[in-house]
PDB file of C-alpha atoms in Angstrom:
ATOM      1  CA  MET A 295     103.091  59.808  69.723  1.00 51.00           C
ATOM      2  CA  LYS A 296     100.915  60.573  66.741  1.00 61.00           C
ATOM      3  CA  GLY A 297     100.071  64.170  65.904  1.00 61.00           C
ATOM      4  CA  GLN A 298      96.531  65.400  65.581  1.00 69.00           C
ATOM      5  CA  ARG A 299      95.331  67.807  62.905  1.00 73.00           C
ATOM      6  CA  ILE A 300      93.860  71.079  64.097  1.00 72.00           C
ATOM      7  CA  ASN A 301      92.230  73.910  62.206  1.00 72.00           C
ATOM      8  CA  PRO A 302      94.443  76.944  62.942  1.00 70.00           C
ATOM      9  CA  GLU A 303      91.627  79.411  62.268  1.00 74.00           C
ATOM     10  CA  LYS A 304      89.594  78.066  65.185  1.00 76.00           C
ATOM     11  CA  LEU A 305      92.374  78.524  67.780  1.00 76.00           C
ATOM     12  CA  ASN A 306      92.840  81.616  69.850  1.00 81.00           C
ATOM     13  CA  PRO A 307      96.380  82.738  70.772  1.00 78.00           C
ATOM     14  CA  MET A 308      96.071  81.437  74.330  1.00 78.00           C
ATOM     15  CA  GLU A 309      95.324  77.896  73.148  1.00 78.00           C
ATOM     16  CA  MET A 310      98.164  78.127  70.641  1.00 76.00           C
ATOM     17  CA  ASN A 311     100.629  79.092  73.396  1.00 74.00           C
ATOM     18  CA  SER A 312      99.503  76.253  75.648  1.00 75.00           C
ATOM     19  CA  MET A 313      99.763  73.722  72.804  1.00 74.00           C
ATOM     20  CA  SER A 314     103.228  75.001  71.939  1.00 74.00           C
ATOM     21  CA  SER A 315     104.417  74.646  75.527  1.00 73.00           C
ATOM     22  CA  MET A 316     102.947  71.132  75.723  1.00 73.00           C
ATOM     23  CA  MET A 317     104.813  70.110  72.578  1.00 77.00           C
ATOM     24  CA  GLY A 318     108.021  71.575  74.013  1.00 75.00           C
ATOM     25  CA  MET A 319     107.481  69.548  77.161  1.00 74.00           C
ATOM     26  CA  MET A 320     106.905  66.372  75.135  1.00 77.00           C
ATOM     27  CA  THR A 321     110.184  66.813  73.263  1.00 77.00           C
ATOM     28  CA  LEU A 322     111.949  67.340  76.594  1.00 77.00           C
ATOM     29  CA  LEU A 323     110.384  64.149  77.949  1.00 78.00           C
ATOM     30  CA  GLN A 324     111.840  62.172  75.069  1.00 79.00           C
ATOM     31  CA  LYS A 325     115.368  63.545  75.646  1.00 81.00           C
ATOM     32  CA  ILE A 326     115.499  62.985  79.410  1.00 85.00           C
ATOM     33  CA  GLY A 327     118.033  60.419  80.562  1.00 79.00           C
ATOM     34  CA  LYS A 328     120.030  60.437  77.330  1.00 82.00           C
ATOM     35  CA  GLY A 329     122.476  63.308  77.875  1.00 82.00           C
ATOM     36  CA  LYS A 330     125.518  63.658  80.092  1.00 89.00           C
ATOM     37  CA  ARG A 331     124.931  65.249  83.452  1.00 88.00           C
ATOM     38  CA  LYS A 332     127.232  68.273  83.287  1.00 90.00           C
ATOM     39  CA  TYR A 333     125.266  70.917  85.171  1.00 90.00           C
ATOM     40  CA  SER A 334     125.394  70.913  88.932  1.00 91.00           C
ATOM     41  CA  VAL A 335     122.814  72.520  91.212  1.00 90.00           C
ATOM     42  CA  LYS A 336     123.804  73.194  94.815  1.00 91.00           C
ATOM     43  CA  LEU A 337     121.005  72.302  97.207  1.00 89.00           C
ATOM     44  CA  GLU A 338     120.465  73.045 100.872  1.00 90.00           C
ATOM     45  CA  LYS A 339     119.052  70.535 103.342  1.00 91.00           C
ATOM     46  CA  ASN A 340     115.510  71.954 103.242  1.00 91.00           C
ATOM     47  CA  HIS A 341     115.469  72.061  99.449  1.00 91.00           C
ATOM     48  CA  LYS A 342     116.596  68.444  99.251  1.00 92.00           C
ATOM     49  CA  LYS A 343     113.749  67.362 101.542  1.00 92.00           C
ATOM     50  CA  PHE A 344     111.280  69.348  99.459  1.00 92.00           C
ATOM     51  CA  LEU A 345     112.564  67.796  96.220  1.00 92.00           C
ATOM     52  CA  VAL A 346     112.228  64.288  97.663  1.00 93.00           C
ATOM     53  CA  ARG A 347     108.559  64.890  98.472  1.00 93.00           C
ATOM     54  CA  PHE A 348     107.986  66.623  95.139  1.00 92.00           C
ATOM     55  CA  MET A 349     109.585  63.755  93.197  1.00 92.00           C
ATOM     56  CA  THR A 350     107.496  61.106  94.947  1.00 92.00           C
ATOM     57  CA  ASP A 351     104.296  63.008  94.119  1.00 91.00           C
ATOM     58  CA  ILE A 352     105.301  63.658  90.509  1.00 89.00           C
ATOM     59  CA  LYS A 353     106.404  60.061  90.041  1.00 88.00           C
ATOM     60  CA  LYS A 354     102.996  58.834  91.209  1.00 88.00           C
ATOM     61  CA  GLN A 355     101.286  61.108  88.683  1.00 85.00           C
ATOM     62  CA  PHE A 356     103.569  60.082  85.825  1.00 80.00           C
ATOM     63  CA  ALA A 357     103.366  56.367  86.695  1.00 79.00           C
ATOM     64  CA  GLU A 358      99.570  56.462  86.469  1.00 76.00           C
ATOM     65  CA  ALA A 359      99.419  58.376  83.205  1.00 71.00           C
ATOM     66  CA  TYR A 360     102.573  57.230  81.397  1.00 67.00           C
ATOM     67  CA  SER A 361     103.359  53.645  82.267  1.00 64.00           C
ATOM     68  CA  ASP A 362     104.565  52.730  78.755  1.00 66.00           C
ATOM     69  CA  THR A 363     108.161  52.068  77.763  1.00 65.00           C
ATOM     70  CA  GLN A 364     108.756  55.582  76.386  1.00 68.00           C
ATOM     71  CA  MET A 365     108.615  57.156  79.838  1.00 76.00           C
ATOM     72  CA  LYS A 366     111.038  54.777  81.575  1.00 80.00           C
ATOM     73  CA  GLY A 367     113.790  57.404  81.236  1.00 82.00           C
ATOM     74  CA  VAL A 368     111.625  59.993  82.977  1.00 85.00           C
ATOM     75  CA  LEU A 369     110.763  57.629  85.825  1.00 86.00           C
ATOM     76  CA  ALA A 370     114.451  56.699  86.146  1.00 88.00           C
ATOM     77  CA  PHE A 371     115.281  60.427  86.309  1.00 89.00           C
ATOM     78  CA  PHE A 372     112.766  60.907  89.125  1.00 90.00           C
ATOM     79  CA  ASP A 373     114.370  57.995  90.990  1.00 91.00           C
ATOM     80  CA  TYR A 374     117.835  59.508  90.443  1.00 92.00           C
ATOM     81  CA  VAL A 375     116.793  62.895  91.851  1.00 92.00           C
ATOM     82  CA  LYS A 376     115.074  61.251  94.807  1.00 94.00           C
ATOM     83  CA  VAL A 377     118.049  59.024  95.680  1.00 94.00           C
ATOM     84  CA  THR A 378     120.522  61.879  95.260  1.00 93.00           C
ATOM     85  CA  CYS A 379     118.487  64.210  97.462  1.00 93.00           C
ATOM     86  CA  GLU A 380     117.995  61.517 100.123  1.00 94.00           C
ATOM     87  CA  ASN A 381     121.763  61.111 100.426  1.00 92.00           C
ATOM     88  CA  LYS A 382     122.871  63.367 103.267  1.00 90.00           C
ATOM     89  CA  ALA A 383     126.489  63.571 102.118  1.00 92.00           C
ATOM     90  CA  THR A 384     125.771  65.137  98.716  1.00 90.00           C
ATOM     91  CA  THR A 385     125.128  68.854  98.420  1.00 90.00           C
ATOM     92  CA  GLU A 386     124.773  69.133  94.657  1.00 90.00           C
ATOM     93  CA  LEU A 387     122.625  67.538  92.013  1.00 90.00           C
ATOM     94  CA  LYS A 388     124.120  66.722  88.597  1.00 92.00           C
ATOM     95  CA  LEU A 389     121.749  67.223  85.649  1.00 92.00           C
ATOM     96  CA  SER A 390     121.868  67.359  81.881  1.00 91.00           C
ATOM     97  CA  TYR A 391     120.489  70.454  80.170  1.00 90.00           C
ATOM     98  CA  GLU A 392     117.209  68.728  79.244  1.00 90.00           C
ATOM     99  CA  GLU A 393     116.732  67.404  82.774  1.00 90.00           C
ATOM    100  CA  PHE A 394     117.540  70.820  84.244  1.00 92.00           C
ATOM    101  CA  ASP A 395     115.050  72.544  81.947  1.00 90.00           C
ATOM    102  CA  PHE A 396     112.402  69.888  82.617  1.00 89.00           C
ATOM    103  CA  LEU A 397     112.799  70.223  86.384  1.00 91.00           C
ATOM    104  CA  LYS A 398     112.587  74.022  86.179  1.00 92.00           C
ATOM    105  CA  ARG A 399     109.448  73.760  84.042  1.00 88.00           C
ATOM    106  CA  LEU A 400     107.843  71.312  86.474  1.00 89.00           C
ATOM    107  CA  LEU A 401     108.524  73.616  89.401  1.00 91.00           C
ATOM    108  CA  SER A 402     107.368  76.761  87.600  1.00 91.00           C
ATOM    109  CA  ASP A 403     104.183  75.064  86.350  1.00 88.00           C
ATOM    110  CA  SER A 404     103.407  73.897  89.875  1.00 90.00           C
ATOM    111  CA  LEU A 405     104.000  77.429  91.134  1.00 92.00           C
ATOM    112  CA  LYS A 406     101.617  78.837  88.507  1.00 90.00           C
ATOM    113  CA  HIS A 407      99.013  76.282  89.539  1.00 90.00           C
ATOM    114  CA  ILE A 408      99.314  77.267  93.200  1.00 91.00           C
ATOM    115  CA  ASP A 409      98.952  80.942  92.244  1.00 90.00           C
ATOM    116  CA  GLY A 410      95.773  80.158  90.317  1.00 89.00           C
ATOM    117  CA  ILE A 411      93.982  78.505  93.227  1.00 89.00           C
ATOM    118  CA  LYS A 412      91.285  80.688  94.730  1.00 90.00           C
ATOM    119  CA  LEU A 413      90.068  79.722  98.183  1.00 88.00           C
ATOM    120  CA  LYS A 414      87.140  80.945 100.220  1.00 90.00           C
ATOM    121  CA  TRP A 415      87.693  83.113 103.257  1.00 87.00           C
ATOM    122  CA  TYR A 416      87.054  80.269 105.708  1.00 91.00           C
ATOM    123  CA  ASN A 417      89.874  78.065 104.306  1.00 92.00           C
ATOM    124  CA  LEU A 418      92.522  79.769 106.421  1.00 92.00           C
ATOM    125  CA  ILE A 419      94.613  76.649 107.041  1.00 94.00           C
ATOM    126  CA  LYS A 420      94.720  75.790 103.344  1.00 93.00           C
ATOM    127  CA  LYS A 421      95.665  79.376 102.509  1.00 93.00           C
ATOM    128  CA  VAL A 422      98.588  79.278 104.940  1.00 94.00           C
ATOM    129  CA  THR A 423      99.673  75.873 103.610  1.00 93.00           C
ATOM    130  CA  PHE A 424      99.572  77.076 100.006  1.00 92.00           C
ATOM    131  CA  LYS A 425     101.489  80.217 100.949  1.00 93.00           C
ATOM    132  CA  MET A 426     104.240  78.121 102.557  1.00 93.00           C
ATOM    133  CA  MET A 427     104.339  75.800  99.542  1.00 91.00           C
ATOM    134  CA  LYS A 428     104.599  78.806  97.238  1.00 93.00           C
ATOM    135  CA  MET A 429     107.562  80.130  99.219  1.00 94.00           C
ATOM    136  CA  GLN A 430     109.274  76.731  98.989  1.00 92.00           C
ATOM    137  CA  TYR A 431     108.783  76.579  95.215  1.00 92.00           C
ATOM    138  CA  ILE A 432     110.166  80.099  94.829  1.00 94.00           C
ATOM    139  CA  GLU A 433     113.226  79.293  96.962  1.00 93.00           C
ATOM    140  CA  VAL A 434     114.025  76.113  95.010  1.00 91.00           C
ATOM    141  CA  LEU A 435     113.611  77.950  91.697  1.00 92.00           C
ATOM    142  CA  LYS A 436     115.968  80.699  92.922  1.00 91.00           C
ATOM    143  CA  GLN A 437     118.466  78.029  93.905  1.00 87.00           C
ATOM    144  CA  MET A 438     118.306  76.529  90.418  1.00 84.00           C
ATOM    145  CA  LYS A 439     118.914  79.823  88.607  1.00 80.00           C
TER     146      LYS A 439
END
């Protein structure tokens, strides 16, 4: 991926932070699938079901945007997590440090996005749905720490 020149005087600190986090995410994307899976995360039945749904949604988004050869490791990682979580016999998920950090960042970014959604008063069903999703994200993040 080719870098783009930016005038640092025109950026505010908020844009600088977001660009820095995006670059950190891009370096993580390049390292996924290359390390040994040493870290294990114990998962409950509900968390495994949630991760399967989450991985299918994320894989659809990544497949549309990043279908080139560089992201094959990321798509293979999503398949690995999905297959591991679908297996009823396994209770833990083996990850490398980069994969663990990437998964935590994905979950925390999704949680931030859900927190940022403002709904009107008459969207009661959506509010309840988002509240339940938020609780699921928080529980999975607690399980990972």
